[in-house]
Amino acid sequence: MDYSRIKGIEALGDLAGKRVFVRADFNVPLQGTRITSDSRITAALPTIQLLLQKGARVILASHLGRPEGKGFEAEYSLAPVARRLSELLGFEVTLQSDCVGEQVRKGVLDVANGRATLLENLRFHKAENKGAEAFGRELASLAEVYVNDAFGTCHRADASMTWPARLLPCAAGLLVAQEVKALATVLTNPKRPCLAVLGGAKISDKIPLVNNLLSRVNEICIGGGMAYTFLKAQGHKIGKSLCDNEKLDECKAMLLKARQNDVTIHLPKDHVIAHGMDDETAHIDRGDIPDDFTTFDIGGKTALAFSNVILAAKTILFNGPMGVFEKERFSNGTRIVVNAIAEATQNGAFSVVGGGDSAAAAEHFHADKKMSHVSTGGGASLTLLQGEAMPALEALVGGI
Ligand code: AMP
């Protein structure tokens, strides 16, 4: 799918007085009615402000949490989001009592030019998750134009993510446009050498990613828990380290494909091992790992070797920590690798950090601002990087 065909907001022409449906991702963490991090709201602000400046009448919509889908549930109301949006935008963002229906239809007609209203949680209707056409048509009928700025949900075919794009003139919001551009830069025509630094715990989650990257990148550094299934597949002893024995054959096949495609795979050569996560006597082991030890981080030599590969790369994708970085004594490998990616970026390389744990790791070592792009959508960025279907983006490509 050629996502470069997705239009930006500028392609929508004059928006003054037009009702613009903005699908945002306001799925914020809440403690009661208190928002504990508003970063998802602030991430959507540039798009909202741009539309307001253009004199549009902005209709905001989002899901929040996992309500049952049988109507209003106070616990999942977007009321805290409406309050925070009002503070950030400097005017009252009204909250509609629902996201469809006659009352909402009247409510959105009341929105003045350059002002915004927020629909209540889309997931109060089961039809949202089911991608139901009738519900999607109802949502679309509230507006004249559709903008998708909910990158974190773009791998889903939810009704609000697809149907309005098929029915109305549509565009990607600034956040979605930026995400797609950054991730597509890694996958299509990257500056070379192009490198992926992969880690994290679960090999099964990463197999489709490695497979897709094997026909795109020049080198892959593999650390974290996922490295040990590869090392066992090569015949190494890995002690009690994480291993998915059912994936050994797939790892062997990927190592073979790498050789065939001339992709160099770098695996850890030394390791930080311990008897358990809470064992404070962790130490470095150079060769095969003794039977009663578990690996929790890559060793210093490996971290240095990975850094050298990173500093020579022109495009770098970072997805998954090198060890249990949340614990100080197992954080060294991830810190060294993250800092090397930041340094390479300062020297002109283009770096993309996948969402979720990788973004948390970059933030943990205060390197997130030094990267070219930190993805806001863990599942969505992984799906795109795996080369799998992105229904919401496909709807934007094929949209009006
Ligand atoms: P994932 O969600 O698969 O990207 O995994 C991220 C998690 O993997 C992080 O929370 C790390 O603590 C964990 N992790 C990384 N390396 C290891 C390892 N060698 N053993 C156990 N857990 C690990």
Short mmCIF file of C-alpha atoms and ligand atoms in Angstrom, two decimals:
data_model
loop_
_atom_site.label_atom_id
_atom_site.label_comp_id
_atom_site.label_asym_id
_atom_site.label_seq_id
_atom_site.Cartn_x
_atom_site.Cartn_y
_atom_site.Cartn_z
CA MET A 1 0.00 0.00 0.00
CA ASP A 2 1.38 3.38 -1.02
CA TYR A 3 0.73 5.55 2.02
CA SER A 4 2.44 8.52 0.36
CA ARG A 5 -0.88 8.99 -1.48
CA ILE A 6 -2.62 10.01 1.76
CA LYS A 7 -3.60 13.67 1.62
CA GLY A 8 -2.70 16.22 4.27
CA ILE A 9 -4.99 18.89 5.72
CA GLU A 10 -3.77 21.50 3.21
CA ALA A 11 -5.33 19.42 0.40
CA LEU A 12 -8.79 19.94 1.92
CA GLY A 13 -8.95 23.54 0.69
CA ASP A 14 -11.00 26.23 2.41
CA LEU A 15 -12.37 24.89 5.69
CA ALA A 16 -13.97 28.09 7.02
CA GLY A 17 -17.39 27.24 8.44
CA LYS A 18 -17.05 23.56 7.57
CA ARG A 19 -17.87 20.84 10.10
CA VAL A 20 -14.69 18.74 10.38
CA PHE A 21 -14.85 15.36 12.14
CA VAL A 22 -11.48 14.77 13.82
CA ARG A 23 -10.88 11.20 14.99
CA ALA A 24 -8.30 11.67 17.73
CA ASP A 25 -6.74 9.31 20.27
CA PHE A 26 -7.69 10.67 23.68
CA ASN A 27 -7.35 7.27 25.34
CA VAL A 28 -5.57 8.87 28.31
CA PRO A 29 -4.60 7.14 31.56
CA LEU A 30 -7.05 8.08 34.34
CA GLN A 31 -7.10 7.80 38.10
CA GLY A 32 -10.78 8.30 38.85
CA THR A 33 -11.50 11.48 36.87
CA ARG A 34 -7.89 12.74 37.04
CA ILE A 35 -5.81 12.49 33.87
CA THR A 36 -2.36 11.20 34.90
CA SER A 37 -0.71 12.00 31.55
CA ASP A 38 -2.19 14.36 28.97
CA SER A 39 0.45 13.62 26.31
CA ARG A 40 -2.14 12.06 23.96
CA ILE A 41 -4.20 15.26 24.19
CA THR A 42 -1.25 17.58 23.60
CA ALA A 43 -0.13 15.38 20.67
CA ALA A 44 -3.43 16.14 18.91
CA LEU A 45 -3.32 19.90 19.61
CA PRO A 46 -1.36 20.98 16.49
CA THR A 47 -4.02 19.46 14.21
CA ILE A 48 -6.91 20.87 16.25
CA GLN A 49 -5.33 24.33 16.38
CA LEU A 50 -4.61 24.31 12.65
CA LEU A 51 -8.24 23.49 11.89
CA LEU A 52 -9.49 26.14 14.33
CA GLN A 53 -7.23 28.74 12.71
CA LYS A 54 -8.80 27.83 9.37
CA GLY A 55 -12.20 28.67 10.85
CA ALA A 56 -13.44 25.08 10.86
CA ARG A 57 -16.15 23.86 13.24
CA VAL A 58 -14.29 20.98 14.86
CA ILE A 59 -16.08 17.82 15.99
CA LEU A 60 -13.67 15.75 18.09
CA ALA A 61 -14.16 12.02 18.65
CA SER A 62 -12.22 9.32 20.48
CA HIS A 63 -12.48 6.05 22.33
CA LEU A 64 -11.47 5.75 26.00
CA GLY A 65 -10.77 2.45 27.75
CA ARG A 66 -12.90 -0.62 27.27
CA PRO A 67 -16.50 0.08 28.20
CA GLU A 68 -19.04 -2.67 27.62
CA GLY A 69 -20.50 -1.02 24.54
CA LYS A 70 -24.03 -0.92 25.88
CA GLY A 71 -24.33 2.83 26.40
CA PHE A 72 -23.02 5.46 28.82
CA GLU A 73 -20.69 4.41 31.67
CA ALA A 74 -19.50 7.30 33.88
CA GLU A 75 -16.13 5.64 34.45
CA TYR A 76 -15.32 5.89 30.74
CA SER A 77 -16.78 9.33 30.05
CA LEU A 78 -14.62 11.76 28.10
CA ALA A 79 -15.62 14.57 30.51
CA PRO A 80 -12.06 14.87 31.95
CA VAL A 81 -10.73 15.17 28.38
CA ALA A 82 -13.24 17.92 27.54
CA ARG A 83 -12.09 19.84 30.64
CA ARG A 84 -8.39 19.47 29.76
CA LEU A 85 -9.02 20.44 26.13
CA SER A 86 -10.88 23.56 27.30
CA GLU A 87 -7.89 24.53 29.47
CA LEU A 88 -5.40 23.94 26.66
CA LEU A 89 -7.42 25.67 23.93
CA GLY A 90 -8.58 28.60 26.08
CA PHE A 91 -12.32 28.22 25.38
CA GLU A 92 -15.00 25.79 26.49
CA VAL A 93 -14.99 22.58 24.50
CA THR A 94 -18.52 21.31 25.01
CA LEU A 95 -19.08 17.59 25.61
CA GLN A 96 -21.96 15.97 23.75
CA SER A 97 -24.08 13.43 25.65
CA ASP A 98 -23.34 10.71 23.06
CA CYS A 99 -21.57 10.37 19.71
CA VAL A 100 -24.63 9.72 17.51
CA GLY A 101 -28.34 10.56 17.62
CA GLU A 102 -30.63 13.54 17.17
CA GLN A 103 -29.41 15.50 20.18
CA VAL A 104 -25.79 15.19 19.04
CA ARG A 105 -26.77 16.21 15.50
CA LYS A 106 -28.30 19.41 16.92
CA GLY A 107 -25.33 19.92 19.25
CA VAL A 108 -22.74 19.87 16.49
CA LEU A 109 -24.76 22.38 14.44
CA ASP A 110 -24.37 24.82 17.34
CA VAL A 111 -20.57 24.83 17.11
CA ALA A 112 -19.31 28.22 15.90
CA ASN A 113 -16.55 28.74 13.35
CA GLY A 114 -13.14 28.29 15.00
CA ARG A 115 -14.65 26.41 17.95
CA ALA A 116 -14.77 22.71 18.94
CA THR A 117 -17.02 20.16 20.57
CA LEU A 118 -16.20 16.66 21.82
CA LEU A 119 -18.41 13.63 21.21
CA GLU A 120 -18.83 11.17 24.06
CA ASN A 121 -16.83 7.90 24.03
CA LEU A 122 -17.25 6.11 20.69
CA ARG A 123 -16.96 2.75 22.43
CA PHE A 124 -20.24 3.30 24.29
CA HIS A 125 -21.52 1.66 21.09
CA LYS A 126 -20.41 -1.89 20.26
CA ALA A 127 -20.73 -0.96 16.59
CA GLU A 128 -17.54 1.13 16.86
CA ASN A 129 -15.25 -1.85 17.53
CA LYS A 130 -17.14 -3.98 15.05
CA GLY A 131 -16.47 -1.46 12.28
CA ALA A 132 -20.21 -1.39 11.54
CA GLU A 133 -21.10 0.50 8.39
CA ALA A 134 -24.42 1.94 9.66
CA PHE A 135 -22.71 3.41 12.72
CA GLY A 136 -19.84 4.72 10.58
CA ARG A 137 -22.37 6.39 8.25
CA GLU A 138 -24.10 8.03 11.23
CA LEU A 139 -20.80 9.44 12.45
CA ALA A 140 -19.89 10.68 8.96
CA SER A 141 -23.28 12.37 8.60
CA LEU A 142 -22.36 14.75 11.45
CA ALA A 143 -19.66 16.41 9.34
CA GLU A 144 -18.62 17.58 5.89
CA VAL A 145 -14.93 16.66 6.14
CA TYR A 146 -12.99 13.91 7.95
CA VAL A 147 -9.52 14.13 9.49
CA ASN A 148 -7.82 11.12 11.07
CA ASP A 149 -5.27 12.02 13.73
CA ALA A 150 -5.51 8.82 15.81
CA PHE A 151 -2.33 7.02 14.75
CA GLY A 152 -2.41 4.61 17.72
CA THR A 153 -5.67 3.13 16.37
CA CYS A 154 -4.81 3.08 12.65
CA HIS A 155 -4.20 -0.69 12.65
CA ARG A 156 -7.84 -1.24 13.59
CA ALA A 157 -10.88 -1.19 11.35
CA ASP A 158 -13.11 0.56 13.91
CA ALA A 159 -16.12 2.30 12.37
CA SER A 160 -14.87 5.83 13.11
CA MET A 161 -11.45 4.97 11.66
CA THR A 162 -12.66 3.80 8.27
CA TRP A 163 -16.22 4.72 7.20
CA PRO A 164 -16.02 8.54 7.40
CA ALA A 165 -12.85 8.40 5.25
CA ARG A 166 -14.77 6.44 2.61
CA LEU A 167 -17.72 8.81 2.65
CA LEU A 168 -16.29 12.32 3.11
CA PRO A 169 -13.36 14.35 1.74
CA CYS A 170 -10.60 13.14 4.04
CA ALA A 171 -7.05 13.78 5.16
CA ALA A 172 -4.47 12.67 7.68
CA GLY A 173 -3.98 14.97 10.67
CA LEU A 174 -0.48 16.26 11.38
CA LEU A 175 0.29 13.44 13.84
CA VAL A 176 -0.75 10.65 11.47
CA ALA A 177 1.05 12.31 8.55
CA GLN A 178 4.26 12.61 10.60
CA GLU A 179 4.07 9.00 11.84
CA VAL A 180 3.42 7.56 8.39
CA LYS A 181 6.21 9.61 6.83
CA ALA A 182 8.76 8.56 9.48
CA LEU A 183 7.89 4.86 9.41
CA ALA A 184 7.71 4.78 5.62
CA THR A 185 11.18 6.37 5.47
CA VAL A 186 12.55 3.27 7.21
CA LEU A 187 10.67 0.84 4.97
CA THR A 188 11.03 2.49 1.58
CA ASN A 189 14.24 3.96 0.22
CA PRO A 190 16.04 4.49 3.53
CA LYS A 191 19.50 6.05 3.51
CA ARG A 192 21.96 3.18 3.84
CA PRO A 193 23.32 1.46 5.80
CA CYS A 194 19.86 0.88 7.23
CA LEU A 195 19.87 -0.80 10.66
CA ALA A 196 17.23 -2.25 12.96
CA VAL A 197 18.02 -2.59 16.67
CA LEU A 198 15.52 -5.06 18.09
CA GLY A 199 14.94 -6.31 21.60
CA GLY A 200 12.19 -6.93 24.12
CA ALA A 201 10.93 -10.07 25.69
CA LYS A 202 8.68 -11.91 23.29
CA ILE A 203 10.15 -13.44 20.15
CA SER A 204 6.70 -14.47 18.88
CA ASP A 205 5.65 -10.79 18.73
CA LYS A 206 8.72 -9.87 16.71
CA ILE A 207 8.98 -12.68 14.13
CA PRO A 208 6.79 -10.93 11.51
CA LEU A 209 8.81 -7.74 12.07
CA VAL A 210 12.17 -9.47 11.58
CA ASN A 211 10.81 -11.25 8.50
CA ASN A 212 9.64 -8.00 6.91
CA LEU A 213 12.84 -6.15 7.79
CA LEU A 214 15.02 -8.90 6.28
CA SER A 215 14.14 -7.70 2.80
CA ARG A 216 14.60 -4.00 3.68
CA VAL A 217 17.49 -3.35 6.05
CA ASN A 218 21.23 -4.03 5.80
CA GLU A 219 21.89 -5.03 9.40
CA ILE A 220 19.96 -6.10 12.49
CA CYS A 221 21.25 -5.99 16.07
CA ILE A 222 19.18 -8.31 18.25
CA GLY A 223 19.33 -8.01 22.05
CA GLY A 224 16.87 -8.42 24.92
CA GLY A 225 15.06 -11.62 25.75
CA MET A 226 14.29 -12.30 22.08
CA ALA A 227 17.99 -12.86 21.29
CA TYR A 228 18.16 -16.16 23.18
CA THR A 229 15.85 -18.13 20.92
CA PHE A 230 18.17 -17.11 18.05
CA LEU A 231 21.28 -18.08 20.05
CA LYS A 232 19.78 -21.47 20.94
CA ALA A 233 18.85 -21.95 17.27
CA GLN A 234 22.56 -21.44 16.52
CA GLY A 235 23.44 -24.19 18.98
CA HIS A 236 24.49 -22.04 21.98
CA LYS A 237 23.66 -22.90 25.59
CA ILE A 238 21.37 -20.24 27.01
CA GLY A 239 20.76 -21.49 30.58
CA LYS A 240 17.35 -20.43 31.82
CA SER A 241 17.17 -17.35 29.58
CA LEU A 242 13.90 -16.55 27.84
CA CYS A 243 13.36 -18.94 24.95
CA ASP A 244 10.43 -19.93 22.81
CA ASN A 245 11.27 -23.51 21.81
CA GLU A 246 8.43 -23.57 19.30
CA LYS A 247 10.09 -20.76 17.34
CA LEU A 248 13.53 -22.33 16.98
CA ASP A 249 12.88 -23.46 13.41
CA GLU A 250 11.56 -20.03 12.43
CA CYS A 251 14.68 -18.44 13.92
CA LYS A 252 16.86 -20.83 11.92
CA ALA A 253 14.91 -19.95 8.77
CA MET A 254 15.33 -16.22 9.46
CA LEU A 255 19.08 -16.61 10.00
CA LEU A 256 19.25 -18.40 6.65
CA LYS A 257 17.13 -15.76 4.91
CA ALA A 258 19.45 -13.08 6.34
CA ARG A 259 22.45 -14.78 4.76
CA GLN A 260 20.62 -15.11 1.44
CA ASN A 261 19.58 -11.42 1.52
CA ASP A 262 23.03 -10.25 2.60
CA VAL A 263 21.65 -8.88 5.88
CA THR A 264 24.08 -9.06 8.80
CA ILE A 265 22.50 -10.17 12.07
CA HIS A 266 24.44 -9.23 15.21
CA LEU A 267 23.63 -11.29 18.31
CA PRO A 268 24.93 -10.82 21.88
CA LYS A 269 28.38 -12.30 22.57
CA ASP A 270 28.43 -11.48 26.29
CA HIS A 271 25.59 -11.27 28.76
CA VAL A 272 24.58 -10.00 32.19
CA ILE A 273 23.42 -13.13 33.97
CA ALA A 274 21.89 -13.76 37.39
CA HIS A 275 20.00 -16.44 39.29
CA GLY A 276 16.84 -14.35 39.08
CA MET A 277 15.52 -10.84 38.55
CA ASP A 278 16.15 -9.95 42.21
CA ASP A 279 19.59 -11.57 42.45
CA GLU A 280 22.04 -8.74 43.15
CA THR A 281 25.11 -10.78 42.25
CA ALA A 282 24.54 -10.35 38.53
CA HIS A 283 27.69 -10.73 36.51
CA ILE A 284 28.96 -10.83 32.96
CA ASP A 285 29.42 -14.08 31.15
CA ARG A 286 31.32 -14.32 27.90
CA GLY A 287 30.55 -17.71 26.47
CA ASP A 288 27.70 -20.12 26.78
CA ILE A 289 25.40 -19.40 29.71
CA PRO A 290 25.56 -21.86 32.65
CA ASP A 291 22.46 -24.03 33.13
CA ASP A 292 21.21 -22.35 36.32
CA PHE A 293 21.55 -18.72 35.13
CA THR A 294 19.18 -16.38 33.34
CA THR A 295 20.18 -13.46 31.10
CA PHE A 296 18.75 -10.04 31.86
CA ASP A 297 20.88 -7.70 29.73
CA ILE A 298 23.44 -7.70 26.96
CA GLY A 299 27.04 -7.47 28.19
CA GLY A 300 29.31 -4.42 27.87
CA LYS A 301 31.26 -5.80 24.92
CA THR A 302 28.06 -6.51 23.01
CA ALA A 303 26.73 -3.03 23.83
CA LEU A 304 29.94 -1.52 22.48
CA ALA A 305 29.83 -3.67 19.34
CA PHE A 306 26.16 -2.69 18.76
CA SER A 307 27.11 1.00 19.31
CA ASN A 308 29.75 0.80 16.59
CA VAL A 309 27.22 -0.62 14.14
CA ILE A 310 24.73 2.10 15.17
CA LEU A 311 27.25 4.92 14.69
CA ALA A 312 27.96 3.71 11.14
CA ALA A 313 24.26 3.58 10.16
CA LYS A 314 22.33 6.28 8.28
CA THR A 315 18.83 5.00 9.10
CA ILE A 316 18.07 3.35 12.46
CA LEU A 317 14.93 1.68 13.74
CA PHE A 318 14.88 0.94 17.48
CA ASN A 319 12.26 -1.51 18.67
CA GLY A 320 12.57 -3.18 22.04
CA PRO A 321 14.97 -2.78 24.97
CA MET A 322 18.24 -4.75 25.23
CA GLY A 323 17.46 -5.98 28.73
CA VAL A 324 15.28 -5.44 31.77
CA PHE A 325 16.13 -1.70 31.66
CA GLU A 326 13.52 -0.94 34.34
CA LYS A 327 16.03 -2.39 36.87
CA GLU A 328 19.21 -0.35 37.26
CA ARG A 329 21.57 -3.36 37.22
CA PHE A 330 20.11 -4.65 33.95
CA SER A 331 19.84 -1.26 32.23
CA ASN A 332 23.39 -0.75 30.98
CA GLY A 333 22.93 -2.32 27.53
CA THR A 334 19.78 -0.38 26.72
CA ARG A 335 21.36 2.87 28.00
CA ILE A 336 24.47 2.45 25.83
CA VAL A 337 22.43 1.52 22.75
CA VAL A 338 19.91 4.35 23.22
CA ASN A 339 22.72 6.89 23.70
CA ALA A 340 24.48 5.61 20.59
CA ILE A 341 21.28 6.04 18.55
CA ALA A 342 20.96 9.60 19.90
CA GLU A 343 24.58 10.31 18.96
CA ALA A 344 24.15 8.85 15.47
CA THR A 345 21.07 11.05 15.04
CA GLN A 346 23.06 14.13 16.04
CA ASN A 347 25.61 13.10 13.39
CA GLY A 348 22.91 13.07 10.71
CA ALA A 349 21.31 9.61 10.83
CA PHE A 350 17.52 9.29 10.73
CA SER A 351 16.25 7.42 13.79
CA VAL A 352 12.81 6.04 14.53
CA VAL A 353 11.83 4.67 17.92
CA GLY A 354 8.89 2.23 17.90
CA GLY A 355 6.17 2.93 20.46
CA GLY A 356 5.53 1.29 23.82
CA ASP A 357 8.55 -0.05 25.68
CA SER A 358 11.09 1.37 23.22
CA ALA A 359 9.69 4.88 23.66
CA ALA A 360 9.67 4.34 27.44
CA ALA A 361 13.34 3.25 27.29
CA ALA A 362 14.34 6.32 25.22
CA GLU A 363 12.50 8.52 27.72
CA HIS A 364 14.05 6.71 30.69
CA PHE A 365 17.53 7.66 29.46
CA HIS A 366 16.45 11.22 28.48
CA ALA A 367 17.21 10.51 24.84
CA ASP A 368 13.67 10.71 23.40
CA LYS A 369 14.03 14.36 22.31
CA LYS A 370 17.28 13.53 20.51
CA MET A 371 15.66 10.97 18.16
CA SER A 372 14.31 11.91 14.74
CA HIS A 373 10.94 10.36 15.53
CA VAL A 374 9.41 8.59 18.53
CA SER A 375 6.25 6.79 17.53
CA THR A 376 3.15 7.38 19.64
CA GLY A 377 1.49 4.12 18.64
CA GLY A 378 3.07 0.84 19.79
CA GLY A 379 0.71 -1.64 18.14
CA ALA A 380 0.08 0.59 15.14
CA SER A 381 3.75 1.24 14.39
CA LEU A 382 4.60 -2.45 14.79
CA THR A 383 1.78 -3.46 12.42
CA LEU A 384 2.96 -0.95 9.82
CA LEU A 385 6.62 -1.99 10.17
CA GLN A 386 5.60 -5.65 9.82
CA GLY A 387 4.07 -4.77 6.47
CA GLU A 388 0.61 -5.82 7.65
CA ALA A 389 -2.72 -4.21 6.78
CA MET A 390 -3.51 -0.80 8.28
CA PRO A 391 -7.26 -0.52 7.61
CA ALA A 392 -7.59 3.12 8.66
CA LEU A 393 -4.67 4.23 6.50
CA GLU A 394 -6.00 2.20 3.58
CA ALA A 395 -9.32 4.00 3.95
CA LEU A 396 -7.46 7.32 3.78
CA VAL A 397 -5.55 6.22 0.66
CA GLY A 398 -8.72 5.14 -1.08
CA GLY A 399 -10.76 8.00 0.37
CA ILE A 400 -12.40 10.91 -1.37
P1 AMP B 1 8.38 -6.38 24.56
O1 AMP B 1 7.02 -5.96 25.04
O2 AMP B 1 8.41 -7.75 23.98
O3 AMP B 1 9.05 -5.33 23.69
O4 AMP B 1 9.27 -6.51 25.87
C1 AMP B 1 9.67 -5.42 26.64
C2 AMP B 1 10.12 -5.94 27.97
O5 AMP B 1 11.12 -6.91 27.75
C3 AMP B 1 10.75 -4.90 28.87
O6 AMP B 1 9.86 -4.60 29.89
C4 AMP B 1 12.01 -5.59 29.41
O7 AMP B 1 12.07 -5.56 30.81
C5 AMP B 1 11.85 -7.02 28.93
N1 AMP B 1 13.14 -7.68 28.65
C6 AMP B 1 14.12 -7.25 27.86
N2 AMP B 1 15.15 -8.10 27.85
C7 AMP B 1 14.82 -9.13 28.69
C8 AMP B 1 15.47 -10.32 29.10
N3 AMP B 1 16.71 -10.63 28.68
N4 AMP B 1 14.81 -11.13 29.93
C9 AMP B 1 13.57 -10.82 30.38
N5 AMP B 1 12.90 -9.71 30.01
C10 AMP B 1 13.52 -8.88 29.17
#
